[in-house]
Amino acid sequence: KTYAPEPYEKMYYYAEDREPKGPFTIDEVEDLVKSNKLNSSTLMWGTGMEKWEQAKEIEEIESLFNFLAPPPL
């Protein structure tokens, strides 16, 4: 019998005072967004990314900010 490999989970880091903090799962990043530890311009890097980018430039992270925003009036 063969076993499938464990699902690959992307890990993320964020920059604070020019120091990387992490690694964090996407669920942990969501908690950091909800607690206002991260904002859309926080520099972040995730497994497989070429360079650090602002959170709003990373599709799966940017959606966390949209989810938390109130709807338009």
GROMACS .gro file of N, CA, C and O in nm:
model
  292
    1LYS      N    1   0.085  -0.119   0.000
    1LYS     CA    2   0.000   0.000   0.000
    1LYS      C    3   0.089   0.125   0.000
    1LYS      O    4   0.186   0.132   0.073
    2THR      N    5   0.051   0.222  -0.084
    2THR     CA    6   0.128   0.347  -0.089
    2THR      C    7   0.054   0.456  -0.013
    2THR      O    8  -0.068   0.453   0.000
    3TYR      N    9   0.132   0.547   0.040
    3TYR     CA   10   0.074   0.658   0.116
    3TYR      C   11   0.102   0.790   0.044
    3TYR      O   12   0.213   0.810  -0.006
    4ALA      N   13   0.003   0.874   0.040
    4ALA     CA   14   0.021   1.007  -0.020
    4ALA      C   15   0.107   1.091   0.074
    4ALA      O   16   0.097   1.076   0.196
    5PRO      N   17   0.189   1.179   0.019
    5PRO     CA   18   0.269   1.266   0.106
    5PRO      C   19   0.180   1.362   0.184
    5PRO      O   20   0.066   1.387   0.145
    6GLU      N   21   0.232   1.412   0.293
    6GLU     CA   22   0.157   1.511   0.371
    6GLU      C   23   0.128   1.632   0.282
    6GLU      O   24   0.211   1.670   0.200
    7PRO      N   25   0.010   1.693   0.300
    7PRO     CA   26  -0.019   1.813   0.219
    7PRO      C   27   0.085   1.922   0.248
    7PRO      O   28   0.126   1.939   0.362
    8TYR      N   29   0.125   1.989   0.143
    8TYR     CA   30   0.223   2.096   0.154
    8TYR      C   31   0.155   2.220   0.213
    8TYR      O   32   0.052   2.262   0.162
    9GLU      N   33   0.208   2.272   0.320
    9GLU     CA   34   0.151   2.392   0.380
    9GLU      C   35   0.250   2.507   0.368
    9GLU      O   36   0.362   2.499   0.416
   10LYS      N   37   0.206   2.612   0.300
   10LYS     CA   38   0.290   2.729   0.282
   10LYS      C   39   0.307   2.800   0.416
   10LYS      O   40   0.213   2.812   0.493
   11MET      N   41   0.428   2.844   0.443
   11MET     CA   42   0.458   2.916   0.567
   11MET      C   43   0.495   3.059   0.533
   11MET      O   44   0.554   3.087   0.428
   12TYR      N   45   0.461   3.151   0.622
   12TYR     CA   46   0.481   3.294   0.599
   12TYR      C   47   0.564   3.356   0.710
   12TYR      O   48   0.562   3.311   0.824
   13TYR      N   49   0.633   3.463   0.673
   13TYR     CA   50   0.710   3.545   0.766
   13TYR      C   51   0.669   3.690   0.744
   13TYR      O   52   0.630   3.726   0.633
   14TYR      N   53   0.682   3.771   0.848
   14TYR     CA   54   0.663   3.914   0.828
   14TYR      C   55   0.783   3.987   0.887
   14TYR      O   56   0.854   3.933   0.972
   15ALA      N   57   0.806   4.111   0.840
   15ALA     CA   58   0.920   4.190   0.885
   15ALA      C   59   0.874   4.287   0.994
   15ALA      O   60   0.773   4.355   0.979
   16GLU      N   61   0.948   4.289   1.104
   16GLU     CA   62   0.923   4.384   1.212
   16GLU      C   63   1.059   4.437   1.256
   16GLU      O   64   1.146   4.359   1.295
   17ASP      N   65   1.076   4.568   1.247
   17ASP     CA   66   1.205   4.630   1.280
   17ASP      C   67   1.319   4.564   1.201
   17ASP      O   68   1.423   4.534   1.255
   18ARG      N   69   1.292   4.539   1.073
   18ARG     CA   70   1.389   4.479   0.980
   18ARG      C   71   1.434   4.339   1.021
   18ARG      O   72   1.539   4.292   0.979
   19GLU      N   73   1.354   4.273   1.104
   19GLU     CA   74   1.383   4.135   1.144
   19GLU      C   75   1.267   4.045   1.100
   19GLU      O   76   1.151   4.081   1.120
   20PRO      N   77   1.296   3.928   1.042
   20PRO     CA   78   1.187   3.836   1.005
   20PRO      C   79   1.126   3.770   1.128
   20PRO      O   80   1.198   3.729   1.219
   21LYS      N   81   0.994   3.763   1.130
   21LYS     CA   82   0.920   3.695   1.237
   21LYS      C   83   0.843   3.580   1.173
   21LYS      O   84   0.776   3.599   1.072
   22GLY      N   85   0.849   3.463   1.231
   22GLY     CA   86   0.778   3.349   1.175
   22GLY      C   87   0.855   3.221   1.203
   22GLY      O   88   0.952   3.224   1.280
   23PRO      N   89   0.814   3.113   1.142
   23PRO     CA   90   0.711   3.100   1.039
   23PRO      C   91   0.570   3.091   1.097
   23PRO      O   92   0.552   3.053   1.212
   24PHE      N   93   0.473   3.129   1.013
   24PHE     CA   94   0.332   3.125   1.050
   24PHE      C   95   0.253   3.055   0.941
   24PHE      O   96   0.283   3.070   0.823
   25THR      N   97   0.150   2.983   0.980
   25THR     CA   98   0.056   2.925   0.883
   25THR      C   99  -0.039   3.037   0.839
   25THR      O  100  -0.044   3.143   0.902
   26ILE      N  101  -0.118   3.013   0.737
   26ILE     CA  102  -0.215   3.113   0.690
   26ILE      C  103  -0.317   3.143   0.800
   26ILE      O  104  -0.360   3.257   0.816
   27ASP      N  105  -0.353   3.044   0.881
   27ASP     CA  106  -0.448   3.067   0.991
   27ASP      C  107  -0.387   3.159   1.097
   27ASP      O  108  -0.455   3.245   1.152
   28GLU      N  109  -0.259   3.140   1.123
   28GLU     CA  110  -0.191   3.226   1.220
   28GLU      C  111  -0.177   3.368   1.165
   28GLU      O  112  -0.192   3.466   1.239
   29VAL      N  113  -0.153   3.381   1.034
   29VAL     CA  114  -0.147   3.513   0.971
   29VAL      C  115  -0.283   3.582   0.985
   29VAL      O  116  -0.289   3.701   1.017
   30GLU      N  117  -0.390   3.508   0.965
   30GLU     CA  118  -0.524   3.565   0.979
   30GLU      C  119  -0.544   3.620   1.121
   30GLU      O  120  -0.597   3.729   1.140
   31ASP      N  121  -0.498   3.546   1.221
   31ASP     CA  122  -0.507   3.593   1.360
   31ASP      C  123  -0.425   3.721   1.380
   31ASP      O  124  -0.468   3.812   1.451
   32LEU      N  125  -0.308   3.729   1.317
   32LEU     CA  126  -0.224   3.849   1.327
   32LEU      C  127  -0.293   3.969   1.262
   32LEU      O  128  -0.283   4.081   1.312
   33VAL      N  129  -0.363   3.946   1.151
   33VAL     CA  130  -0.437   4.053   1.084
   33VAL      C  131  -0.551   4.100   1.176
   33VAL      O  132  -0.569   4.221   1.198
   34LYS      N  133  -0.625   4.005   1.232
   34LYS     CA  134  -0.739   4.039   1.318
   34LYS      C  135  -0.696   4.115   1.443
   34LYS      O  136  -0.770   4.199   1.493
   35SER      N  137  -0.576   4.087   1.492
   35SER     CA  138  -0.527   4.155   1.613
   35SER      C  139  -0.448   4.283   1.578
   35SER      O  140  -0.384   4.341   1.665
   36ASN      N  141  -0.454   4.323   1.449
   36ASN     CA  142  -0.387   4.444   1.401
   36ASN      C  143  -0.234   4.439   1.415
   36ASN      O  144  -0.170   4.543   1.421
   37LYS      N  145  -0.178   4.321   1.422
   37LYS     CA  146  -0.032   4.306   1.425
   37LYS      C  147   0.026   4.327   1.285
   37LYS      O  148   0.138   4.371   1.270
   38LEU      N  149  -0.054   4.294   1.184
   38LEU     CA  150  -0.013   4.311   1.045
   38LEU      C  151  -0.109   4.408   0.977
   38LEU      O  152  -0.228   4.408   1.006
   39ASN      N  153  -0.056   4.488   0.884
   39ASN     CA  154  -0.143   4.570   0.800
   39ASN      C  155  -0.109   4.544   0.654
   39ASN      O  156  -0.016   4.468   0.625
   40SER      N  157  -0.182   4.606   0.564
   40SER     CA  158  -0.168   4.573   0.422
   40SER      C  159  -0.032   4.613   0.366
   40SER      O  160   0.007   4.565   0.261
   41SER      N  161   0.043   4.700   0.434
   41SER     CA  162   0.174   4.738   0.384
   41SER      C  163   0.290   4.668   0.457
   41SER      O  164   0.406   4.694   0.427
   42THR      N  165   0.257   4.577   0.549
   42THR     CA  166   0.360   4.499   0.616
   42THR      C  167   0.435   4.414   0.514
   42THR      O  168   0.374   4.351   0.429
   43LEU      N  169   0.568   4.414   0.521
   43LEU     CA  170   0.647   4.330   0.431
   43LEU      C  171   0.636   4.185   0.475
   43LEU      O  172   0.651   4.154   0.594
   44MET      N  173   0.608   4.097   0.379
   44MET     CA  174   0.590   3.955   0.408
   44MET      C  175   0.661   3.872   0.302
   44MET      O  176   0.684   3.916   0.190
   45TRP      N  177   0.694   3.750   0.342
   45TRP     CA  178   0.753   3.652   0.251
   45TRP      C  179   0.692   3.517   0.284
   45TRP      O  180   0.667   3.485   0.402
   46GLY      N  181   0.663   3.439   0.181
   46GLY     CA  182   0.608   3.305   0.200
   46GLY      C  183   0.689   3.203   0.123
   46GLY      O  184   0.758   3.236   0.026
   47THR      N  185   0.679   3.079   0.166
   47THR     CA  186   0.747   2.968   0.100
   47THR      C  187   0.722   2.974  -0.050
   47THR      O  188   0.607   2.984  -0.093
   48GLY      N  189   0.830   2.972  -0.127
   48GLY     CA  190   0.817   2.971  -0.273
   48GLY      C  191   0.818   3.109  -0.337
   48GLY      O  192   0.826   3.119  -0.459
   49MET      N  193   0.811   3.215  -0.257
   49MET     CA  194   0.814   3.351  -0.313
   49MET      C  195   0.958   3.391  -0.343
   49MET      O  196   1.050   3.350  -0.272
   50GLU      N  197   0.977   3.472  -0.446
   50GLU     CA  198   1.111   3.516  -0.483
   50GLU      C  199   1.163   3.625  -0.392
   50GLU      O  200   1.283   3.634  -0.366
   51LYS      N  201   1.073   3.713  -0.345
   51LYS     CA  202   1.119   3.827  -0.266
   51LYS      C  203   1.011   3.869  -0.165
   51LYS      O  204   0.897   3.824  -0.172
   52TRP      N  205   1.051   3.953  -0.073
   52TRP     CA  206   0.956   4.010   0.024
   52TRP      C  207   0.864   4.106  -0.050
   52TRP      O  208   0.907   4.181  -0.138
   53GLU      N  209   0.737   4.104  -0.013
   53GLU     CA  210   0.638   4.193  -0.074
   53GLU      C  211   0.545   4.244   0.032
   53GLU      O  212   0.530   4.183   0.139
   54GLN      N  213   0.476   4.355   0.002
   54GLN     CA  214   0.375   4.406   0.093
   54GLN      C  215   0.260   4.305   0.098
   54GLN      O  216   0.227   4.241  -0.002
   55ALA      N  217   0.199   4.293   0.215
   55ALA     CA  218   0.091   4.196   0.234
   55ALA      C  219  -0.018   4.211   0.129
   55ALA      O  220  -0.072   4.112   0.079
   56LYS      N  221  -0.049   4.334   0.090
   56LYS     CA  222  -0.156   4.357  -0.008
   56LYS      C  223  -0.122   4.306  -0.147
   56LYS      O  224  -0.210   4.294  -0.232
   57GLU      N  225   0.006   4.273  -0.172
   57GLU     CA  226   0.048   4.221  -0.302
   57GLU      C  227   0.045   4.068  -0.307
   57GLU      O  228   0.067   4.009  -0.412
   58ILE      N  229   0.017   4.003  -0.194
   58ILE     CA  230   0.016   3.857  -0.187
   58ILE      C  231  -0.130   3.814  -0.183
   58ILE      O  232  -0.202   3.843  -0.087
   59GLU      N  233  -0.174   3.749  -0.289
   59GLU     CA  234  -0.317   3.722  -0.309
   59GLU      C  235  -0.386   3.660  -0.188
   59GLU      O  236  -0.490   3.707  -0.143
   60GLU      N  237  -0.328   3.553  -0.133
   60GLU     CA  238  -0.394   3.483  -0.024
   60GLU      C  239  -0.395   3.564   0.107
   60GLU      O  240  -0.480   3.544   0.193
   61ILE      N  241  -0.302   3.658   0.121
   61ILE     CA  242  -0.298   3.744   0.240
   61ILE      C  243  -0.388   3.865   0.219
   61ILE      O  244  -0.462   3.906   0.307
   62GLU      N  245  -0.383   3.922   0.100
   62GLU     CA  246  -0.465   4.040   0.068
   62GLU      C  247  -0.613   4.011   0.092
   62GLU      O  248  -0.686   4.096   0.142
   63SER      N  249  -0.655   3.889   0.062
   63SER     CA  250  -0.796   3.855   0.081
   63SER      C  251  -0.836   3.858   0.229
   63SER      O  252  -0.952   3.881   0.261
   64LEU      N  253  -0.740   3.839   0.320
   64LEU     CA  254  -0.771   3.847   0.463
   64LEU      C  255  -0.810   3.989   0.502
   64LEU      O  256  -0.897   4.009   0.586
   65PHE      N  257  -0.746   4.088   0.441
   65PHE     CA  258  -0.780   4.227   0.470
   65PHE      C  259  -0.917   4.262   0.413
   65PHE      O  260  -0.994   4.333   0.475
   66ASN      N  261  -0.948   4.212   0.294
   66ASN     CA  262  -1.078   4.238   0.233
   66ASN      C  263  -1.189   4.178   0.318
   66ASN      O  264  -1.296   4.237   0.333
   67PHE      N  265  -1.165   4.059   0.371
   67PHE     CA  266  -1.264   3.991   0.452
   67PHE      C  267  -1.298   4.071   0.578
   67PHE      O  268  -1.412   4.074   0.623
   68LEU      N  269  -1.198   4.139   0.634
   68LEU     CA  270  -1.216   4.211   0.759
   68LEU      C  271  -1.271   4.352   0.739
   68LEU      O  272  -1.317   4.414   0.834
   69ALA      N  273  -1.268   4.401   0.616
   69ALA     CA  274  -1.316   4.536   0.590
   69ALA      C  275  -1.468   4.540   0.597
   69ALA      O  276  -1.535   4.446   0.555
   70PRO      N  277  -1.525   4.650   0.647
   70PRO     CA  278  -1.671   4.660   0.648
   70PRO      C  279  -1.723   4.677   0.507
   70PRO      O  280  -1.650   4.724   0.418
   71PRO      N  281  -1.848   4.639   0.484
   71PRO     CA  282  -1.904   4.654   0.348
   71PRO      C  283  -1.923   4.801   0.315
   71PRO      O  284  -1.935   4.885   0.405
   72PRO      N  285  -1.928   4.835   0.186
   72PRO     CA  286  -1.953   4.975   0.148
   72PRO      C  287  -2.090   5.021   0.196
   72PRO      O  288  -2.182   4.940   0.208
   73LEU      N  289  -2.100   5.148   0.223
   73LEU     CA  290  -2.229   5.205   0.267
   73LEU      C  291  -2.324   5.220   0.150
   73LEU      O  292  -2.285   5.240   0.039
   0.00000   0.00000   0.00000
